[in-house]
Coordinates of C-alpha atoms in Angstrom, one line a residue:
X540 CA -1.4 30.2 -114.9
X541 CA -5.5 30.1 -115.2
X542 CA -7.0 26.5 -116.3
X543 CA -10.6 26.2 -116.8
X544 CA -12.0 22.6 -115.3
X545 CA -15.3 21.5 -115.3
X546 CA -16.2 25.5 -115.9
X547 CA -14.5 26.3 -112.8
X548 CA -11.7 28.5 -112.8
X549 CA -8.4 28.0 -110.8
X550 CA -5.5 30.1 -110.3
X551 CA -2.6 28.5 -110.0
X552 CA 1.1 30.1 -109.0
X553 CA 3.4 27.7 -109.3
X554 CA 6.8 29.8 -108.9
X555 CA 5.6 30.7 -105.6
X556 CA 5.3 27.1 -105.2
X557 CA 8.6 26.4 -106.2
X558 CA 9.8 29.2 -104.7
X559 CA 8.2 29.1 -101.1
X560 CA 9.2 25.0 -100.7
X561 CA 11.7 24.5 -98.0
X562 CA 13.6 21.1 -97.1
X563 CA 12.0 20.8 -93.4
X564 CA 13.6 18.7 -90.8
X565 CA 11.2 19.0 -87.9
X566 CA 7.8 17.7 -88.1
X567 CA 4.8 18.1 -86.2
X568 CA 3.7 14.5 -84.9
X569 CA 0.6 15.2 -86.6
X570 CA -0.5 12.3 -89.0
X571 CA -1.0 13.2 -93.0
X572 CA -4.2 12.3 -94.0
X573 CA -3.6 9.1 -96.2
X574 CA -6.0 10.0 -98.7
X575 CA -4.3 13.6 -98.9
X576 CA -1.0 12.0 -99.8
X577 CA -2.5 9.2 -101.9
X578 CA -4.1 11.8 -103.7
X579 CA -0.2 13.6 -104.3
X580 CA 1.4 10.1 -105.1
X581 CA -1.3 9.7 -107.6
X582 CA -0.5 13.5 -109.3
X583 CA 3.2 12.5 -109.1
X584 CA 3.1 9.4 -111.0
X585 CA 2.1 11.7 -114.0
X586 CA 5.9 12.8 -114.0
X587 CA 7.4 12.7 -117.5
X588 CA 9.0 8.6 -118.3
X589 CA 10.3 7.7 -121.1
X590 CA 8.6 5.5 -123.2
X591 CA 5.8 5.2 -120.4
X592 CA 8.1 3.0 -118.0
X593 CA 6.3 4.3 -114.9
X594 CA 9.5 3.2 -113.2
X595 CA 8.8 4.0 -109.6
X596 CA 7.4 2.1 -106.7
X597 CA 7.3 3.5 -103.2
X598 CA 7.9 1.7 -100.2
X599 CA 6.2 2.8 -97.0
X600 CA 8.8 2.6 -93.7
X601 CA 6.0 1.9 -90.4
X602 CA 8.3 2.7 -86.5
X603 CA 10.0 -0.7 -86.9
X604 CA 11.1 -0.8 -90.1
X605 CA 12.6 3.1 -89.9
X606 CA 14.2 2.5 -86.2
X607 CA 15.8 -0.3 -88.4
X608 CA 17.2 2.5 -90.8
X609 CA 18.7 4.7 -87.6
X610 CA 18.2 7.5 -89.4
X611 CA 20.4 10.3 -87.3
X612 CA 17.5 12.4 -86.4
X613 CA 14.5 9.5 -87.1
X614 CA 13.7 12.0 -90.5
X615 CA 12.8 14.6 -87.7
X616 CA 10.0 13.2 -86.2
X617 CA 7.9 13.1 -89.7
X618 CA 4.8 10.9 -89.1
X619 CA 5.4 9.5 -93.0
X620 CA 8.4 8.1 -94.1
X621 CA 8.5 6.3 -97.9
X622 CA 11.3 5.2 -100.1
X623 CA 10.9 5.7 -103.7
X624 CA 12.7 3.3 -106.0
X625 CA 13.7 3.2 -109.3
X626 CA 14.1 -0.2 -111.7
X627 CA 17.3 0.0 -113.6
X628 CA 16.6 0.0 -117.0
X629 CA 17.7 -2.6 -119.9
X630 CA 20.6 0.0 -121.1
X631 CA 23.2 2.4 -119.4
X632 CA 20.6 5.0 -120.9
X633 CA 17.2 3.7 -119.5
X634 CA 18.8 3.8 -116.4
X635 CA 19.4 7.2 -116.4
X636 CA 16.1 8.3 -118.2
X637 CA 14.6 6.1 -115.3
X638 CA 16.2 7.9 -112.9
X639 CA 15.5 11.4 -113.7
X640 CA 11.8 10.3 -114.4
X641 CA 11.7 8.9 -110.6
X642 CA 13.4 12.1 -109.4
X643 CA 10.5 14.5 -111.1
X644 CA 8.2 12.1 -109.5
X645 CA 9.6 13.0 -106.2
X646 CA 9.8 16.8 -107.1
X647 CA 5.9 16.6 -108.0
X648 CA 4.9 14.7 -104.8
X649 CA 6.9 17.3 -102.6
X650 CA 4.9 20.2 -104.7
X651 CA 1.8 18.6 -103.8
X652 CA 2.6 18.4 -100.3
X653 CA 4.0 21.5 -99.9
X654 CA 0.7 23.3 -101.6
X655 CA -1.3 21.3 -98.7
X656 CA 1.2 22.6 -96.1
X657 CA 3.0 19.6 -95.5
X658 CA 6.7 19.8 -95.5
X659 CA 9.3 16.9 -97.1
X660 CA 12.6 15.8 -96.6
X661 CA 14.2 14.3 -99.0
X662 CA 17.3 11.8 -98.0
X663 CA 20.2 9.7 -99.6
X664 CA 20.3 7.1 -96.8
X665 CA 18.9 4.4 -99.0
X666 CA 21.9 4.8 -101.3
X667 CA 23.4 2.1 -98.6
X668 CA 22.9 -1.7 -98.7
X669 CA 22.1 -1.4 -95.1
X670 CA 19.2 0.6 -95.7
X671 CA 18.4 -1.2 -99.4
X672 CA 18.2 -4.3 -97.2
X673 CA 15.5 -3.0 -94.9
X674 CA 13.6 -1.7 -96.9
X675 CA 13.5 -5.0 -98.6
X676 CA 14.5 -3.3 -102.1
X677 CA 13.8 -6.0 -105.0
X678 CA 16.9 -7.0 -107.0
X679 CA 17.2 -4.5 -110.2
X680 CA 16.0 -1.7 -108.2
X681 CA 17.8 1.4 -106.4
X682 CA 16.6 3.9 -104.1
X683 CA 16.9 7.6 -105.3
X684 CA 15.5 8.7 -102.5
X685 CA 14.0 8.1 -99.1
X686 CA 10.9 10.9 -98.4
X687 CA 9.8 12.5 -95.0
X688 CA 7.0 14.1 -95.0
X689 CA 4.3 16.1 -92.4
X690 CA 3.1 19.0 -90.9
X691 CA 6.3 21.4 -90.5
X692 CA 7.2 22.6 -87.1
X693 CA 9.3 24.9 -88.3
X694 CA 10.3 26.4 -91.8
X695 CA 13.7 27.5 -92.6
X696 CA 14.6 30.7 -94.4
X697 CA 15.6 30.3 -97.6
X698 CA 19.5 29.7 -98.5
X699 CA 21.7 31.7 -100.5
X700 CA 21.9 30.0 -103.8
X701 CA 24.7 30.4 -107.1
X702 CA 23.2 32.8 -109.1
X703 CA 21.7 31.0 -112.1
X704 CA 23.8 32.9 -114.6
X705 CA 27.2 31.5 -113.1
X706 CA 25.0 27.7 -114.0
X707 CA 25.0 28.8 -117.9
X708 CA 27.4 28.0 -120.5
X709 CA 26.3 28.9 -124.3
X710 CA 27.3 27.8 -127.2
X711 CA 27.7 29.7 -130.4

């Protein structure tokens, strides 16, 4: 896609994006830049949300908090660590449209980062009350997923996936 801003013209190639993003599980030790990633949390938070709920909030885990969450491989050594939350909604059905809103917010952070170079891992560990309770997780609220993120130290090849067309049912 080509966008004109402020008369300047960027190319932008987001299947190559999509396509070229990798789940990494070792990280350099090198720190993220917080204004590099505040910058990406910022971009995320324009993920699609029903009626304008906005209904994440991000929770960052510092060495104590995330030796408290004994994750099995500490997120592989990722210098950032966040949990993003979601708030249930008023209905069964805000729930859910919460839900997938805070999930495209994740998807769009970890495009961000991954056009920067910096690799993610997303994790289901705060699915547990354990891990809800460290984090400190406010009543009404769930975590949909807990975020590593940094400067890859390696990249996996990509895995074999079902071909799209075995995903399609259509209806006359």
């Amino acid at each position: 896609m080509i966008i004109i801003i402020d008369e300047v013209l960027a190319v932008m190639n987001i299947e190559q994006l999509v396509t070229t993003r990798r789940t990494i599980k070792k990280f350099k030790a090198d720190p993220v830049d917080e204004a590099l990633f505040m910058k990406w949390l910022q971009a995320a938070s324009l993920a699609p949300n029903h009626k304008m709920t906005e209904p994440w909030d991000i929770i960052f885990a510092g060495p104590e908090t995330r030796g408290k969450l004994k994750h099995k491989t500490d997120f592989g050594g990722a210098p950032e660590v966040m949990a993003v939350t979601v708030k249930h909604g008023k209905t069964d059905l805000e729930t859910v449209e919460n839900t997938a809103a805070v999930a495209c917010f994740i998807q769009n952070f970890m495009l961000q980062a991954w056009d920067e170079g910096v690799g993610t891992f997303w994790c289901s560990l705060g699915a547990s009350k354990a891990a809800r309770e460290v984090l400190g997780v406010e009543e009404g609220s769930e975590v949909v997923g807990i975020i590593a993120f940094g400067y890859p130290e390696e990249i996996p090849a990509i895995k074999d996936r079902i071909s799209i067309e075995d995903k399609i049912k259509k209806l006359p």
